Short mmCIF file of C-alpha atoms and ligand atoms in Angstrom, two decimals:
data_model
loop_
_atom_site.label_atom_id
_atom_site.label_comp_id
_atom_site.label_asym_id
_atom_site.label_seq_id
_atom_site.Cartn_x
_atom_site.Cartn_y
_atom_site.Cartn_z
CA MET A 1 155.64 78.45 105.65
CA GLY A 2 156.81 74.74 106.95
CA LEU A 3 157.00 72.94 103.42
CA LEU A 4 161.12 72.34 104.02
CA GLY A 5 160.68 71.26 107.35
CA ARG A 6 157.70 68.64 106.33
CA MET A 7 160.25 67.26 103.37
CA LEU A 8 163.15 67.51 105.92
CA ALA A 9 160.82 65.01 108.49
CA ARG A 10 160.72 62.34 105.46
CA ALA A 11 164.82 63.08 104.40
CA ASP A 12 165.26 59.70 104.42
CA GLU A 13 162.94 58.82 102.02
CA PHE A 14 163.53 61.32 98.93
CA ARG A 15 165.68 58.74 96.33
CA ARG A 16 167.71 62.49 95.19
CA ALA A 17 168.68 65.52 97.35
CA PRO A 18 166.04 67.67 96.39
CA ARG A 19 166.83 71.13 94.92
CA VAL A 20 164.71 73.93 96.39
CA VAL A 21 164.56 77.56 95.36
CA VAL A 22 162.29 80.22 98.22
CA TYR A 23 160.91 83.27 96.58
CA GLU A 24 159.90 85.69 99.16
CA PRO A 25 160.87 89.23 98.84
CA ASP A 26 160.54 90.57 102.40
CA ASN A 27 158.30 88.10 104.61
CA LEU A 28 161.49 85.22 104.74
CA GLY A 29 160.10 82.69 107.65
CA HIS A 30 157.81 84.50 109.63
CA GLY A 31 155.75 85.37 106.64
CA VAL A 32 153.32 88.19 106.89
CA ALA A 33 151.28 87.53 110.29
CA PHE A 34 154.23 86.91 112.38
CA GLY A 35 156.06 89.80 111.94
CA ALA A 36 157.51 92.76 114.23
CA ASP A 37 154.01 94.92 115.60
CA LEU A 38 153.23 95.39 118.29
CA GLU A 39 152.93 93.30 121.40
CA SER A 40 149.33 93.62 122.12
CA ALA A 41 148.64 91.29 118.72
CA LEU A 42 148.97 88.18 119.96
CA ILE A 43 148.63 84.73 118.54
CA ASN A 44 145.40 83.37 118.96
CA LEU A 45 146.61 79.46 119.69
CA PRO A 46 148.09 78.84 122.50
CA ALA A 47 151.93 78.08 122.61
CA GLY A 48 151.36 74.26 122.84
CA ARG A 49 148.99 74.31 119.56
CA MET A 50 151.47 76.00 117.44
CA SER A 51 154.55 73.99 116.67
CA MET A 52 155.82 73.60 113.47
CA ASP A 53 156.82 70.16 114.22
CA PRO A 54 153.00 67.88 114.50
CA GLY A 55 155.81 65.47 115.70
CA ASP A 56 157.11 67.55 118.74
CA PRO A 57 153.68 69.35 120.16
CA ASP A 58 155.68 71.10 122.35
CA GLN A 59 158.68 72.31 120.36
CA PHE A 60 157.16 76.22 120.10
CA ALA A 61 156.76 76.46 124.07
CA ARG A 62 160.56 74.66 124.68
CA TRP A 63 161.56 77.36 122.53
CA LEU A 64 159.86 79.78 124.39
CA ASP A 65 160.46 78.36 127.29
CA ALA A 66 156.67 78.57 128.21
CA ALA A 67 153.99 76.48 129.46
CA GLY A 68 152.05 75.29 126.47
CA ASP A 69 149.16 77.38 127.95
CA ALA A 70 150.57 80.64 127.21
CA TYR A 71 149.52 83.33 124.47
CA VAL A 72 152.25 85.53 123.17
CA PRO A 73 152.96 88.18 120.58
CA ARG A 74 153.28 87.15 117.48
CA GLN A 75 155.90 88.91 116.86
CA VAL A 76 158.03 86.59 119.54
CA PHE A 77 156.27 83.47 117.27
CA GLY A 78 157.67 84.82 114.49
CA GLU A 79 161.37 84.89 115.82
CA TYR A 80 160.58 81.44 116.22
CA LEU A 81 159.47 80.63 112.48
CA VAL A 82 162.59 82.44 111.53
CA ASP A 83 164.86 80.81 113.49
CA GLU A 84 163.03 77.31 112.43
CA PHE A 85 163.74 78.02 108.77
CA TRP A 86 167.69 78.40 109.00
CA ARG A 87 167.45 75.59 111.39
CA ALA A 88 165.78 73.63 108.56
CA VAL A 89 167.63 75.33 105.81
CA GLY A 90 171.25 74.47 107.57
CA GLN A 91 169.87 71.04 108.04
CA ALA A 92 168.80 70.65 104.51
CA ARG A 93 172.47 72.04 103.04
CA ALA A 94 174.03 69.12 105.33
CA LEU A 95 172.28 66.79 103.82
CA GLY A 96 173.31 67.97 100.35
CA TRP A 97 170.40 69.76 99.10
CA THR A 98 170.36 72.58 97.67
CA VAL A 99 168.42 75.66 99.07
CA ASP A 100 168.43 78.94 97.55
CA VAL A 101 166.52 81.90 98.88
CA VAL A 102 165.63 84.26 96.37
CA PRO A 103 164.44 88.10 97.59
CA GLU A 104 162.34 88.33 94.56
CA THR A 105 158.35 88.69 93.60
CA VAL A 106 156.96 85.61 91.21
CA ALA A 107 155.42 87.92 89.12
CA ALA A 108 153.86 85.52 86.70
CA LEU A 109 154.18 81.49 86.19
CA GLY A 110 154.12 80.11 82.76
CA LYS A 111 154.02 76.24 81.21
CA GLY A 112 157.65 75.54 79.78
CA SER A 113 158.45 72.58 77.55
CA ALA A 114 158.73 68.92 79.21
CA ASN A 115 156.00 69.92 81.44
CA GLU A 116 158.32 72.47 83.45
CA LEU A 117 156.91 75.55 84.48
CA LEU A 118 158.41 79.19 84.24
CA VAL A 119 158.90 81.16 86.93
CA ARG A 120 159.33 84.99 86.03
CA THR A 121 160.41 87.40 88.36
CA PRO A 122 161.93 91.28 87.70
CA ALA A 123 165.11 89.51 87.70
CA GLY A 124 164.13 87.14 85.12
CA VAL A 125 162.78 83.52 84.25
CA ARG A 126 163.37 79.76 85.48
CA SER A 127 162.24 76.23 84.62
CA PHE A 128 161.26 73.78 87.55
CA GLY A 129 159.70 70.26 87.72
CA GLN A 130 157.40 71.61 90.65
CA VAL A 131 156.01 74.39 91.53
CA VAL A 132 154.51 74.93 95.03
CA LEU A 133 152.30 77.84 95.89
CA GLY A 134 152.44 79.25 99.68
CA VAL A 135 151.22 82.68 99.57
CA GLY A 136 149.43 82.86 102.46
CA SER A 137 146.08 85.61 102.93
CA GLY A 138 143.96 88.23 100.58
CA THR A 139 144.34 91.75 100.99
CA THR A 140 141.48 93.73 102.88
CA ALA A 141 138.38 94.75 100.58
CA ASP A 142 137.70 98.28 100.68
CA PRO A 143 134.19 97.51 100.59
CA TYR A 144 132.69 101.36 100.58
CA ARG A 145 135.51 102.41 98.30
CA LEU A 146 137.14 105.05 100.60
CA SER A 147 140.44 104.16 99.48
CA GLY A 148 142.24 107.58 99.49
CA ALA A 149 139.76 109.54 101.57
CA SER A 150 141.61 111.56 104.76
CA GLY A 151 141.26 109.50 107.36
CA TYR A 152 140.67 105.90 105.93
CA VAL A 153 143.03 103.48 106.54
CA VAL A 154 143.41 100.98 104.00
CA ASP A 155 145.34 98.09 105.50
CA PRO A 156 146.23 98.50 109.65
CA TYR A 157 148.87 95.97 109.23
CA PRO A 158 151.65 96.75 110.63
CA LEU A 159 149.62 98.16 113.23
CA ALA A 160 152.90 99.84 114.98
CA ALA A 161 152.79 102.00 112.04
CA THR A 162 149.64 102.50 111.53
CA LEU A 163 148.23 103.22 114.66
CA PRO A 164 150.47 105.70 116.89
CA GLY A 165 149.35 108.09 113.89
CA ILE A 166 145.50 108.26 115.69
CA ALA A 167 144.78 111.13 117.68
CA PRO A 168 143.27 109.66 121.14
CA ARG A 169 140.12 110.99 121.69
CA SER A 170 139.42 110.72 117.93
CA HIS A 171 136.39 107.84 117.45
CA VAL A 172 137.47 105.15 114.93
CA LEU A 173 135.30 103.09 113.29
CA VAL A 174 136.57 99.42 112.04
CA ILE A 175 134.61 97.88 109.45
CA GLY A 176 134.79 94.31 110.28
CA THR A 177 134.14 92.41 113.32
CA GLY A 178 136.75 89.65 113.16
CA LEU A 179 140.56 88.88 114.15
CA THR A 180 141.53 91.49 112.42
CA ALA A 181 138.90 94.47 114.08
CA ILE A 182 140.06 92.77 117.78
CA ASP A 183 143.66 93.38 116.66
CA VAL A 184 143.10 97.03 115.60
CA VAL A 185 141.00 97.40 119.38
CA LEU A 186 144.30 95.83 121.04
CA GLY A 187 146.49 97.97 119.54
CA LEU A 188 144.52 101.04 119.89
CA LEU A 189 143.95 100.35 123.63
CA HIS A 190 147.68 99.12 124.05
CA LEU A 191 148.30 103.01 122.89
CA GLY A 192 146.14 104.47 125.26
CA HIS A 193 143.12 105.66 123.02
CA ASP A 194 140.35 106.82 125.02
CA GLY A 195 137.84 107.97 122.27
CA ARG A 196 135.20 105.78 121.14
CA ILE A 197 135.64 103.01 118.91
CA THR A 198 133.12 100.87 117.03
CA LEU A 199 133.20 97.70 115.30
CA ALA A 200 130.43 97.74 112.75
CA SER A 201 129.91 94.69 110.01
CA ARG A 202 126.90 93.13 108.59
CA THR A 203 126.71 90.27 111.48
CA GLY A 204 128.69 92.16 114.55
CA ILE A 205 129.72 88.75 115.13
CA LEU A 206 133.00 88.90 117.02
CA PRO A 207 135.41 85.58 117.71
CA GLY A 208 134.31 83.73 120.27
CA PRO A 209 136.99 83.23 123.37
CA ARG A 210 138.96 79.90 122.89
CA PRO A 211 137.65 77.73 125.93
CA GLN A 212 139.37 74.63 127.17
CA ILE A 213 139.32 71.77 124.53
CA MET A 214 137.11 68.71 126.62
CA PRO A 215 139.01 65.52 125.51
CA LEU A 216 135.70 64.55 123.77
CA ASP A 217 135.77 60.73 121.60
CA PRO A 218 133.02 61.97 119.04
CA LYS A 219 130.77 58.57 118.83
CA HIS A 220 128.50 60.47 116.01
CA LEU A 221 130.56 62.68 113.89
CA THR A 222 132.83 59.67 112.65
CA ILE A 223 134.25 58.77 109.67
CA ASP A 224 131.67 55.03 109.72
CA ALA A 225 129.11 57.72 110.62
CA VAL A 226 129.19 59.56 107.58
CA ARG A 227 130.14 57.10 105.09
CA ARG A 228 126.83 55.14 106.46
CA PHE A 229 124.32 58.03 105.07
CA GLU A 230 123.83 57.49 100.92
CA SER A 231 123.26 61.20 100.97
CA LEU A 232 124.06 63.30 103.66
CA GLY A 233 122.26 66.25 104.09
CA LEU A 234 122.33 69.50 106.35
CA GLY A 235 119.64 68.31 108.53
CA ASP A 236 121.76 65.28 109.54
CA VAL A 237 124.67 66.84 110.23
CA TRP A 238 123.14 68.92 112.70
CA GLU A 239 121.68 66.03 113.69
CA LEU A 240 124.73 64.02 114.79
CA LEU A 241 125.82 67.29 116.17
CA LYS A 242 123.01 67.20 118.66
CA LEU A 243 123.01 63.49 118.93
CA GLU A 244 127.35 64.14 120.08
CA LEU A 245 126.45 66.86 122.29
CA ALA A 246 123.69 64.62 124.15
CA SER A 247 126.09 61.78 124.65
CA ALA A 248 129.51 64.28 125.78
CA GLY A 249 126.30 65.19 128.58
CA PHE A 250 125.03 68.39 127.41
CA ASP A 251 121.55 69.96 126.76
CA ALA A 252 122.14 70.04 122.36
CA ASP A 253 119.23 72.43 122.20
CA THR A 254 120.67 74.76 124.50
CA GLU A 255 124.21 74.57 122.87
CA ILE A 256 123.17 75.32 119.20
CA SER A 257 121.07 77.94 120.16
CA TRP A 258 123.62 80.03 121.98
CA LEU A 259 125.89 79.21 118.91
CA LEU A 260 123.35 80.72 116.77
CA SER A 261 121.99 82.88 118.98
CA SER A 262 121.12 86.51 117.76
CA ALA A 263 121.69 88.00 120.99
CA SER A 264 124.55 91.44 120.88
CA ALA A 265 128.44 90.96 120.70
CA THR A 266 128.09 91.59 124.50
CA GLU A 267 125.76 89.29 125.92
CA ARG A 268 127.23 86.99 123.74
CA LEU A 269 131.15 87.05 125.03
CA ARG A 270 130.73 87.36 128.42
CA TYR A 271 127.72 83.86 127.98
CA GLN A 272 130.62 82.81 126.26
CA LEU A 273 133.61 83.74 128.89
CA ASP A 274 131.49 82.66 131.72
CA ARG A 275 131.88 78.96 130.18
CA LEU A 276 135.10 78.48 129.20
CA ASP A 277 135.86 75.12 130.50
CA ALA A 278 132.33 73.90 128.98
CA ALA A 279 131.96 74.62 125.47
CA PRO A 280 131.50 71.53 123.87
CA ILE A 281 130.75 72.31 120.27
CA GLN A 282 134.34 73.60 120.20
CA SER A 283 135.59 70.45 121.36
CA ILE A 284 133.24 68.25 119.42
CA PHE A 285 135.00 70.11 116.44
CA GLU A 286 138.52 70.01 117.39
CA ASN A 287 138.34 66.52 118.36
CA LEU A 288 136.34 65.27 114.95
CA GLU A 289 139.03 62.64 112.76
CA THR A 290 140.73 64.87 110.35
CA PRO A 291 138.48 63.45 107.31
CA VAL A 292 135.12 64.38 108.44
CA PRO A 293 134.99 68.15 108.00
CA PRO A 294 136.41 67.61 103.93
CA MET A 295 133.74 64.32 103.76
CA ILE A 296 130.64 65.96 105.32
CA ARG A 297 131.48 68.97 102.99
CA ALA A 298 132.33 66.93 99.85
CA ALA A 299 128.71 65.48 100.24
CA LEU A 300 126.31 68.25 101.03
CA SER A 301 125.28 69.43 97.75
CA ALA A 302 125.77 73.21 96.30
CA ASP A 303 122.49 74.39 97.79
CA GLU A 304 123.92 73.40 100.90
CA MET A 305 127.02 74.32 100.96
CA LEU A 306 125.70 77.73 100.18
CA LYS A 307 123.45 78.16 103.29
CA VAL A 308 126.38 76.93 104.73
CA ALA A 309 128.63 79.72 103.78
CA PHE A 310 125.77 82.32 104.19
CA ASP A 311 123.37 81.33 107.32
CA TYR A 312 126.09 79.49 109.53
CA LYS A 313 129.29 80.68 108.36
CA PRO A 314 129.59 84.01 110.71
CA TYR A 315 128.81 81.95 113.87
CA LEU A 316 130.99 78.92 112.46
CA LYS A 317 133.91 81.46 111.82
CA SER A 318 133.95 82.70 115.33
CA ILE A 319 133.85 79.46 117.13
CA GLN A 320 136.53 78.00 114.65
CA CYS A 321 138.77 81.90 114.79
CA PRO A 322 138.82 82.17 118.38
CA MET A 323 140.78 84.80 120.63
CA PRO A 324 142.68 84.36 123.61
CA PRO A 325 140.44 84.67 126.15
CA VAL A 326 142.97 86.95 127.62
CA SER A 327 141.88 89.39 124.71
CA ALA A 328 138.33 88.99 125.53
CA ARG A 329 137.94 89.93 128.73
CA LYS A 330 139.39 93.24 127.90
CA LEU A 331 137.47 93.46 124.71
CA LEU A 332 134.38 93.10 127.36
CA ALA A 333 135.94 95.69 130.07
CA VAL A 334 135.47 98.37 127.09
CA MET A 335 132.26 97.26 126.20
CA ASP A 336 130.85 97.33 129.85
CA SER A 337 132.13 101.14 129.55
CA GLY A 338 130.68 102.17 126.37
CA GLN A 339 133.82 103.44 124.82
CA LEU A 340 133.65 99.98 122.34
CA VAL A 341 130.18 99.65 120.69
CA VAL A 342 129.86 96.49 118.01
CA ALA A 343 127.18 97.87 115.41
CA PRO A 344 125.58 94.81 113.49
CA GLY A 345 124.11 95.55 110.01
CA ILE A 346 126.58 97.96 108.62
CA THR A 347 124.76 98.93 104.72
CA ALA A 348 126.50 102.24 103.93
CA LEU A 349 129.67 103.98 104.39
CA ARG A 350 130.61 107.40 103.30
CA HIS A 351 132.78 110.09 103.74
CA ARG A 352 131.63 113.81 104.18
CA ASN A 353 132.58 117.14 105.36
CA GLY A 354 135.80 115.38 106.36
CA ARG A 355 133.94 112.67 108.83
CA PHE A 356 132.52 109.45 108.33
CA GLU A 357 128.94 108.28 108.28
CA ALA A 358 127.88 105.10 108.58
CA VAL A 359 124.74 103.46 108.20
CA ALA A 360 123.53 100.52 110.17
CA ARG A 361 120.76 98.40 112.33
CA GLU A 362 121.33 101.80 115.18
CA SER A 363 122.70 104.83 114.53
CA VAL A 364 126.60 105.29 114.75
CA PRO A 365 128.09 108.68 115.35
CA ALA A 366 130.35 110.30 112.87
CA ALA A 367 133.83 109.17 112.93
CA GLU A 368 137.09 110.46 112.64
CA VAL A 369 139.25 107.64 111.34
CA VAL A 370 138.08 104.59 109.88
CA ILE A 371 140.39 101.42 109.57
CA ASP A 372 139.44 98.49 107.10
CA ALA A 373 139.77 95.06 108.66
CA THR A 374 137.98 93.30 106.13
CA ARG A 375 139.69 90.49 103.83
CA LEU A 376 139.29 89.51 100.22
CA SER A 377 139.48 85.56 100.09
CA PRO A 378 143.21 84.96 98.61
CA ARG A 379 142.14 84.59 94.76
CA ARG A 380 140.63 88.77 94.64
CA THR A 381 143.95 90.00 96.55
CA LYS A 382 145.13 93.15 95.91
CA GLY A 383 148.35 92.50 96.86
CA ARG A 384 151.99 90.82 95.99
CA ALA A 385 150.28 87.60 94.63
CA ARG A 386 148.18 89.69 91.96
CA GLY A 387 150.60 89.42 88.97
CA LEU A 388 151.05 85.21 89.84
CA LEU A 389 146.89 84.21 90.34
CA ASP A 390 146.57 86.58 86.94
CA SER A 391 148.87 84.24 85.05
CA LEU A 392 147.23 81.35 86.65
CA SER A 393 144.18 82.43 85.02
CA ALA A 394 145.70 83.37 81.41
CA GLU A 395 148.10 80.20 81.40
CA ARG A 396 144.78 78.00 82.40
CA LEU A 397 146.64 76.78 85.22
CA ALA A 398 144.23 76.95 88.39
CA SER A 399 140.21 76.42 88.59
CA TRP A 400 138.54 77.70 91.40
CA ASN A 401 135.32 76.30 93.08
CA SER A 402 132.24 78.98 94.08
CA PHE A 403 133.73 79.65 97.04
CA ASP A 404 137.05 81.54 95.87
CA GLY A 405 139.16 77.40 96.49
CA LEU A 406 142.05 77.12 94.89
CA ILE A 407 140.97 73.47 93.69
CA VAL A 408 143.35 71.24 94.51
CA ASP A 409 143.64 67.03 94.83
CA PRO A 410 143.56 67.10 98.96
CA ARG A 411 145.45 63.36 98.81
CA THR A 412 148.28 65.13 97.48
CA GLY A 413 148.16 69.08 97.08
CA ARG A 414 148.22 69.07 93.14
CA VAL A 415 146.51 71.63 91.42
CA VAL A 416 143.85 69.86 89.67
CA ALA A 417 143.60 72.05 86.46
CA ALA A 418 147.32 72.15 86.28
CA ALA A 419 147.43 68.45 85.30
CA PRO A 420 150.26 67.79 83.51
CA TYR A 421 152.14 69.91 84.86
CA ARG A 422 153.24 69.79 88.45
CA LEU A 423 151.73 72.44 90.68
CA PHE A 424 151.34 72.64 94.06
CA ALA A 425 149.00 74.67 96.77
CA TYR A 426 148.45 74.74 100.22
CA GLY A 427 146.82 77.26 103.15
CA GLU A 428 144.35 79.62 102.54
CA ILE A 429 144.48 80.01 98.79
CA THR A 430 142.74 76.17 98.81
CA ALA A 431 140.16 77.34 100.62
CA GLY A 432 138.65 80.19 100.08
CA GLU A 433 136.00 81.94 101.77
CA LEU A 434 134.22 79.10 103.02
CA TYR A 435 136.20 77.47 105.33
CA TYR A 436 139.30 78.06 108.08
CA ALA A 437 142.18 76.82 106.27
CA SER A 438 145.25 79.16 107.23
CA SER A 439 145.93 78.66 110.67
CA LEU A 440 149.01 77.61 111.42
CA PRO A 441 148.16 73.86 112.25
CA ALA A 442 145.95 73.99 109.03
CA VAL A 443 149.03 75.24 106.78
CA VAL A 444 151.27 72.60 108.50
CA ARG A 445 148.97 69.47 107.63
CA GLY A 446 148.99 71.32 103.82
CA ALA A 447 152.34 71.61 103.98
CA ASN A 448 152.94 67.54 104.68
CA VAL A 449 150.48 66.17 102.34
CA VAL A 450 152.77 68.28 99.72
CA ALA A 451 155.64 66.85 101.45
CA ALA A 452 154.30 63.29 101.01
CA GLU A 453 153.90 64.16 97.37
CA LEU A 454 157.09 65.27 96.13
CA VAL A 455 158.87 61.75 97.97
CA ARG A 456 156.29 59.51 96.14
CA HIS A 457 156.96 61.50 93.16
CA ASP A 458 160.66 61.46 93.76
CA ASN A 459 160.68 57.49 93.92
CA GLU A 460 158.83 57.33 91.17
CA VAL A 461 160.67 59.23 88.80
CA GLY A 462 163.90 57.81 90.57
CA SER A 463 162.51 53.96 90.50
C1 FAD B 501 146.98 88.97 110.80
C2 FAD B 501 146.86 87.95 110.95
C3 FAD B 501 147.34 87.38 112.03
C4 FAD B 501 146.82 85.88 112.15
N1 FAD B 501 147.30 85.21 113.54
C5 FAD B 501 147.36 84.13 113.29
C6 FAD B 501 147.12 83.28 114.23
O1 FAD B 501 147.32 83.62 115.40
N2 FAD B 501 147.66 81.79 114.77
C7 FAD B 501 147.25 81.51 113.95
O2 FAD B 501 147.48 80.23 113.71
N3 FAD B 501 146.83 81.67 112.57
C8 FAD B 501 147.18 83.14 112.29
N4 FAD B 501 147.30 84.04 111.01
C9 FAD B 501 146.99 82.96 109.72
C10 FAD B 501 148.71 82.42 109.26
O3 FAD B 501 148.30 83.73 107.69
C11 FAD B 501 148.89 81.89 109.35
O4 FAD B 501 148.76 80.44 110.57
C12 FAD B 501 150.52 81.18 108.68
O5 FAD B 501 151.43 81.90 108.40
C13 FAD B 501 149.90 81.37 107.22
O6 FAD B 501 151.31 80.95 106.47
P1 FAD B 501 151.50 81.04 105.02
O7 FAD B 501 152.90 80.36 104.43
O8 FAD B 501 150.28 80.00 104.35
O9 FAD B 501 151.04 82.34 104.57
P2 FAD B 501 151.75 83.48 105.10
O10 FAD B 501 152.77 83.53 106.03
O11 FAD B 501 151.53 85.03 104.65
O12 FAD B 501 153.37 83.75 103.46
C14 FAD B 501 152.85 83.81 102.03
C15 FAD B 501 154.41 84.53 101.83
O13 FAD B 501 153.80 84.62 100.56
C16 FAD B 501 154.46 85.86 99.65
N5 FAD B 501 154.38 85.87 98.27
C17 FAD B 501 153.22 86.11 98.47
N6 FAD B 501 153.16 86.26 96.70
C18 FAD B 501 154.12 86.23 96.46
C19 FAD B 501 155.02 86.42 94.99
N7 FAD B 501 154.18 86.47 93.97
N8 FAD B 501 156.13 86.04 94.80
C20 FAD B 501 156.53 85.50 96.25
N9 FAD B 501 156.56 85.60 97.40
C21 FAD B 501 155.33 86.17 97.51
C22 FAD B 501 154.42 86.60 100.91
O14 FAD B 501 155.28 87.98 100.97
C23 FAD B 501 154.31 86.19 102.36
O15 FAD B 501 155.62 86.55 102.85
C24 FAD B 501 147.13 85.18 110.91
C25 FAD B 501 146.85 86.08 109.23
C26 FAD B 501 146.99 87.07 109.56
C27 FAD B 501 146.86 88.03 107.67
#
């Protein structure tokens, strides 16, 4: 998603007209997230943050003819993506570039002669000088191995296909409390479900509502400050964050204690909704200079990164992957009415006598339906990219960090283990389980890095 547009943004810099082949069997343009579905499934960023062109941040809002703060159905955003894709194809062809769209799944990658990569599809094998992986996110995890049990929904998408068959009075238990789980709840409510809905996960932490981002200018969590440390530790990062909060006029201890609070999901959501215009931690994160987070990640020791992954990730994810405030208000209303219950501490889920029994911190009534709203890292996917990823291992074209992220050079997007073959990747596969690299702005940034390297190489080879 986005690569052709980012290449076109540098069209003048290419010496030779690029020849591009796009392999996509059925989600052309809109990808997995933005296909046709229920209108209750909203984009989780306002329209003003969803432009495919970083140089023209209002592009999507203009296409939509709506204000930049609108949260629209994801399928509407998908229509914009499809428009943008074909506009880019037309523009590229008008410049004399070749763009072929091949509706096939790539089954495997292999090493060819002269550092060319071989792309294998059911229709045959083609050889390329450069290959870019943009294979998206992982599939659901089926953590309790219930696939095949009657009443178990293995994958909630498209919601329009999976939810309408569910009896409106049934008790639906959703495994997971992230954005997919929120999609399921809103989809069920949209369809008139009036039975109990339980969201069960280990932590019970929901995405927070997306607040208004204050235009803070970081003074402590800066490139210079991070560079000044000989060895940066997690404690130093917390101290810098506290200084940042204090200089923005907030009580650092209060803010951090709410970030890491063990309050119930309902209390947290109510607190966050009451403070949509005073959310300094999100505002600081969003205003950081782009290199700061990767610099911090690179500086922390392996043990400290594990601590981030296991102790802090659920809290950080809840503010990094927020939901639209309108969704949060709907959720809070059904939590207050008792229809929606968040059950933390789930340790087991069994299918017995036609019903599902969960073991969680507090007792959960048996459910008639269970919906898997978990997500594997892209490396572990059971979906379309499986064969391709297996071939990367078999051909020694990939190495992975301990969080399942494909290791790429952040300056070029090149897959490090594949050198001298020119294999690139961007999006969630490069992040694994640890960081949220799959929001649209992050994906477009990744595409931009790859496009810059394609230009650089073209110039080098052409000179
Ligand atoms: C349910 C859901 C909701 C989301 N909502 C939002 C949101 O509201 N806002 C936001 O910013 N981000 C959202 N995201 C994140 C979203 O994934 C990114 O914004 C962005 O769409 C990712 O783009 P991508 O190109 O990396 O992957 P995708 O758009 O997922 O595209 C990957 C494509 O690769 C294809 N593919 C995979 N393997 C192969 C193969 N072997 N051969 C050929 N093709 C293959 C797939 O068919 C797929 O179409 C959401 C993600 C999901 C899953």
